[in-house]
Amino acid sequence: EAGVAQSPRYKIIEKRQSVAFWCNPISGHATLYWYQQILGQGPKLLIQFQNNGVVDDSQLPKDRFSAERLKGVDSTLKIQPAKLEDSAVYLCASSPMGGGSGYTFGSGTRLTVV
Amino acid sequence: AQSVTQLGSHVSVSEGALVLLRCNYSSSVPPYLFWYVQYPNQGLQLLLKYTSAATLVKGINGFEAEFKKSETSFHLTKPSAHMSDAAEYFCAVSDPLGGGADGLTFGKGTHLIIQP
């Protein structure tokens, strides 16, 4: 079974620029999550999708962050404009049916904002 | 709101010694509980999970954890540490009754150091 795919693997941008991350979940997984992991901390949930609908975006900084999951498969997370404090690893995870069925994480995208 | 507390940001043990990583949670309902391991520059790998079945959960690589409701704890143990166990370990909780909102809430992590 192929895992959760994320790209790019690394990204360096200047502050105030925009950036986008892509995630392809495991085939058939209805639920998709984006997490932000700042160095030295545990991951923090940004947004959860169920198919192509948003279930929870309460911790997403909506003034600069946006996400979509068209057709209920791939997802993109965008930051515009980026700030220095956005430097982090952005992890995507998917699950077939939510928490009890487990979550599979991708390798993440490491963003550095300079 | 849920929260997770991992006691000890760094834990050092000798190779062959017992590994004990502590995790306490706060939740208004019996949660699902997870332990993940993260190696440098890699994603999170599931070690084990508790989803309201047996309270003693066995995972991969010889790890196990026991859910103790009275202590709101889910400590991770391994009888004999190997050098390959050196990594960052995260305890996490999700709400099975969150109306579909079941994203994980993570602790800050514990860095496990194995001394030769």
Coordinates of C-alpha atoms in Angstrom, one line a residue:
Chain A
E1 CA 0.0 0.0 0.0
A2 CA 1.4 3.4 -1.0
G3 CA 1.8 5.8 1.8
V4 CA 0.8 9.5 2.1
A5 CA 2.7 11.5 -0.4
Q6 CA 3.8 15.1 0.1
S7 CA 5.7 17.6 -2.0
P8 CA 7.9 19.5 -2.0
R9 CA 10.1 17.9 0.6
Y10 CA 11.8 21.2 1.4
K11 CA 11.0 24.9 0.6
I12 CA 12.8 28.1 1.4
I13 CA 11.0 31.4 0.8
E14 CA 11.3 35.0 1.8
K15 CA 8.8 36.5 4.2
R16 CA 5.7 38.0 2.5
Q17 CA 6.0 35.4 -0.3
S18 CA 3.4 32.8 -0.9
V19 CA 3.9 29.0 -0.8
A20 CA 1.8 25.9 -1.5
F21 CA 2.1 22.3 -0.3
W22 CA 0.5 19.3 -1.8
C23 CA -0.7 16.0 -0.3
N24 CA -1.9 12.8 -1.8
P25 CA -3.5 10.6 0.8
I26 CA -3.7 6.8 0.8
S27 CA -6.2 5.6 -1.7
G28 CA -9.7 5.3 -0.3
H29 CA -9.0 7.3 2.9
A30 CA -11.9 9.7 3.4
T31 CA -10.4 11.8 6.1
L32 CA -7.3 14.1 5.6
Y33 CA -5.5 16.3 8.1
W34 CA -2.9 19.0 7.9
Y35 CA -0.6 19.6 10.9
Q36 CA 2.0 22.2 11.6
Q37 CA 5.1 21.1 13.6
I38 CA 7.4 23.8 14.8
L39 CA 10.9 22.8 15.8
G40 CA 10.9 21.2 19.3
Q41 CA 7.1 20.9 19.6
G42 CA 4.5 18.4 18.9
P43 CA 2.4 18.7 15.7
K44 CA -0.6 21.0 15.9
L45 CA -3.8 20.3 13.9
L46 CA -4.5 23.0 11.3
I47 CA -7.5 21.5 9.4
Q48 CA -9.4 18.3 8.9
F49 CA -11.3 17.3 5.8
Q50 CA -13.9 14.6 5.4
N51 CA -14.0 13.8 1.7
N52 CA -14.0 17.4 0.2
G53 CA -15.7 19.1 3.2
V54 CA -14.1 20.8 6.1
V55 CA -14.8 19.2 9.5
D56 CA -12.5 21.3 11.7
D57 CA -10.5 24.4 10.9
S58 CA -10.6 26.1 14.3
Q59 CA -6.8 26.3 14.6
L60 CA -6.2 27.5 11.0
P61 CA -4.9 31.1 10.8
K62 CA -7.4 32.0 8.2
D63 CA -6.0 35.5 7.5
R64 CA -3.0 33.8 5.8
F65 CA -3.6 30.1 5.5
S66 CA -6.0 28.3 3.2
A67 CA -6.6 24.7 2.2
E68 CA -8.7 22.8 -0.2
R69 CA -9.4 19.2 -1.1
L70 CA -10.9 19.1 -4.5
K71 CA -12.8 15.9 -5.5
G72 CA -12.1 14.5 -2.0
V73 CA -8.6 13.2 -2.9
D74 CA -5.6 15.4 -3.1
S75 CA -5.2 18.5 -1.0
T76 CA -3.2 21.7 -1.1
L77 CA -2.3 24.0 1.8
K78 CA -1.4 27.6 1.0
I79 CA 0.2 30.3 3.0
Q80 CA 0.0 33.9 1.7
P81 CA 1.8 36.0 2.8
A82 CA 4.3 33.9 4.8
K83 CA 5.8 35.1 8.1
L84 CA 9.0 34.1 9.8
E85 CA 7.0 32.2 12.5
D86 CA 5.5 30.0 9.8
S87 CA 8.9 28.1 9.5
A88 CA 7.9 24.6 10.4
V89 CA 7.3 21.1 9.0
Y90 CA 3.9 20.7 7.5
L91 CA 2.6 17.2 7.9
C92 CA -0.3 15.6 6.1
A93 CA -2.1 12.6 7.5
S94 CA -5.0 10.4 6.3
S95 CA -7.4 8.0 7.9
P96 CA -10.0 5.6 6.4
M97 CA -12.7 6.3 9.0
G98 CA -11.2 8.6 11.6
G99 CA -9.5 8.1 14.9
G100 CA -10.3 4.5 15.8
S101 CA -9.0 3.3 12.5
G102 CA -5.7 5.0 12.9
Y103 CA -3.8 7.8 11.1
T104 CA -1.0 7.5 8.5
F105 CA 1.4 10.4 8.2
G106 CA 3.4 11.6 5.3
S107 CA 7.1 12.6 5.6
G108 CA 6.2 16.3 5.6
T109 CA 7.3 19.5 3.9
R110 CA 10.0 21.5 5.8
L111 CA 9.3 25.2 5.2
T112 CA 11.9 27.8 6.0
V113 CA 10.9 31.5 5.9
V114 CA 13.8 33.9 5.7
Chain B
A1 CA -10.8 20.6 25.3
Q2 CA -8.2 17.9 25.4
S3 CA -4.6 18.1 26.4
V4 CA -1.6 15.9 26.7
T5 CA 1.4 16.2 29.1
Q6 CA 4.6 14.3 28.5
L7 CA 6.8 14.4 31.6
G8 CA 10.4 14.9 30.7
S9 CA 11.5 16.5 27.4
H10 CA 14.6 14.3 27.5
V11 CA 15.0 10.8 28.9
S12 CA 18.3 9.0 28.9
V13 CA 18.7 5.2 29.5
S14 CA 21.4 2.7 29.1
E15 CA 21.2 0.1 26.3
G16 CA 19.4 -2.9 27.7
A17 CA 17.7 -1.0 30.4
L18 CA 13.9 -0.4 30.9
V19 CA 12.4 2.5 28.9
L20 CA 9.6 4.4 30.5
L21 CA 8.1 7.4 28.8
R22 CA 5.3 9.2 30.7
C23 CA 2.0 10.5 29.3
N24 CA -0.9 12.0 31.0
Y25 CA -4.0 13.3 29.3
S26 CA -7.0 15.5 30.0
S27 CA -10.3 14.7 28.3
S28 CA -13.9 15.0 29.2
V29 CA -14.7 11.6 27.6
P30 CA -12.7 8.4 27.4
P31 CA -10.3 9.2 24.5
Y32 CA -8.4 7.3 21.9
L33 CA -4.7 7.4 22.8
F34 CA -1.7 7.0 20.6
W35 CA 2.1 6.8 20.8
Y36 CA 4.1 7.9 17.7
V37 CA 7.8 7.8 17.1
Q38 CA 9.7 10.3 14.9
Y39 CA 13.2 9.8 13.6
P40 CA 15.1 12.8 12.3
N41 CA 13.7 14.3 9.1
Q42 CA 11.0 11.7 8.9
G43 CA 7.3 11.6 9.5
L44 CA 5.4 10.1 12.4
Q45 CA 5.3 6.3 12.7
L46 CA 2.5 4.7 14.8
L47 CA 3.9 2.6 17.7
L48 CA 0.5 1.6 19.3
K49 CA -3.0 2.8 19.9
Y50 CA -5.7 2.4 22.5
T51 CA -9.3 2.6 21.3
S52 CA -11.3 1.3 24.3
A53 CA -10.5 -2.4 23.9
A54 CA -7.8 -4.1 26.1
T55 CA -6.1 -1.6 28.5
L56 CA -2.7 -3.1 27.9
V57 CA -1.7 -2.4 24.3
K58 CA 1.2 -4.0 22.6
G59 CA 2.8 -2.2 19.7
I60 CA 5.7 -2.5 17.3
N61 CA 9.4 -2.9 18.2
G62 CA 8.6 -4.4 21.6
F63 CA 6.8 -1.3 23.0
E64 CA 3.7 -1.5 25.1
A65 CA 1.5 0.9 27.0
E66 CA -1.2 0.6 29.6
F67 CA -4.3 2.8 29.8
K68 CA -5.1 3.7 33.4
K69 CA -8.3 5.7 33.5
S70 CA -8.0 6.4 37.3
E71 CA -4.6 8.0 36.7
T72 CA -5.5 9.5 33.3
S73 CA -2.2 8.0 32.1
F74 CA -0.9 6.1 29.1
H75 CA 2.8 5.5 29.8
L76 CA 5.0 3.8 27.2
T77 CA 7.4 1.1 28.2
K78 CA 9.9 -1.3 26.7
P79 CA 11.8 -3.9 28.7
S80 CA 15.2 -3.5 27.1
A81 CA 16.3 -0.5 25.2
H82 CA 18.2 -0.7 21.9
M83 CA 20.4 1.9 20.3
S84 CA 17.9 2.1 17.4
D85 CA 15.2 3.3 19.8
A86 CA 16.8 6.7 20.0
A87 CA 14.2 9.1 18.6
E88 CA 11.5 11.6 19.5
Y89 CA 8.3 10.1 21.0
F90 CA 4.9 11.7 21.0
C91 CA 1.8 10.9 22.9
A92 CA -1.4 12.0 21.3
V93 CA -5.2 11.9 22.0
S94 CA -8.3 12.2 19.9
D95 CA -11.9 12.5 20.8
P96 CA -14.1 9.6 19.6
L97 CA -17.2 11.6 20.4
G98 CA -16.2 14.8 18.7
G99 CA -18.9 14.7 16.0
G100 CA -16.4 13.7 13.4
A101 CA -13.7 16.2 14.5
D102 CA -11.1 13.7 15.5
G103 CA -7.8 15.3 14.8
L104 CA -5.0 14.5 17.2
T105 CA -3.8 16.6 20.0
F106 CA -0.1 16.0 20.7
G107 CA 2.1 16.3 23.6
K108 CA 5.4 18.2 23.3
G109 CA 7.4 15.1 22.8
T110 CA 10.1 13.2 24.7
H111 CA 13.6 12.8 23.2
L112 CA 14.9 9.3 24.1
I113 CA 18.6 9.0 24.4
I114 CA 20.2 5.6 24.5
Q115 CA 23.6 5.4 26.3
P116 CA 25.9 2.6 25.1

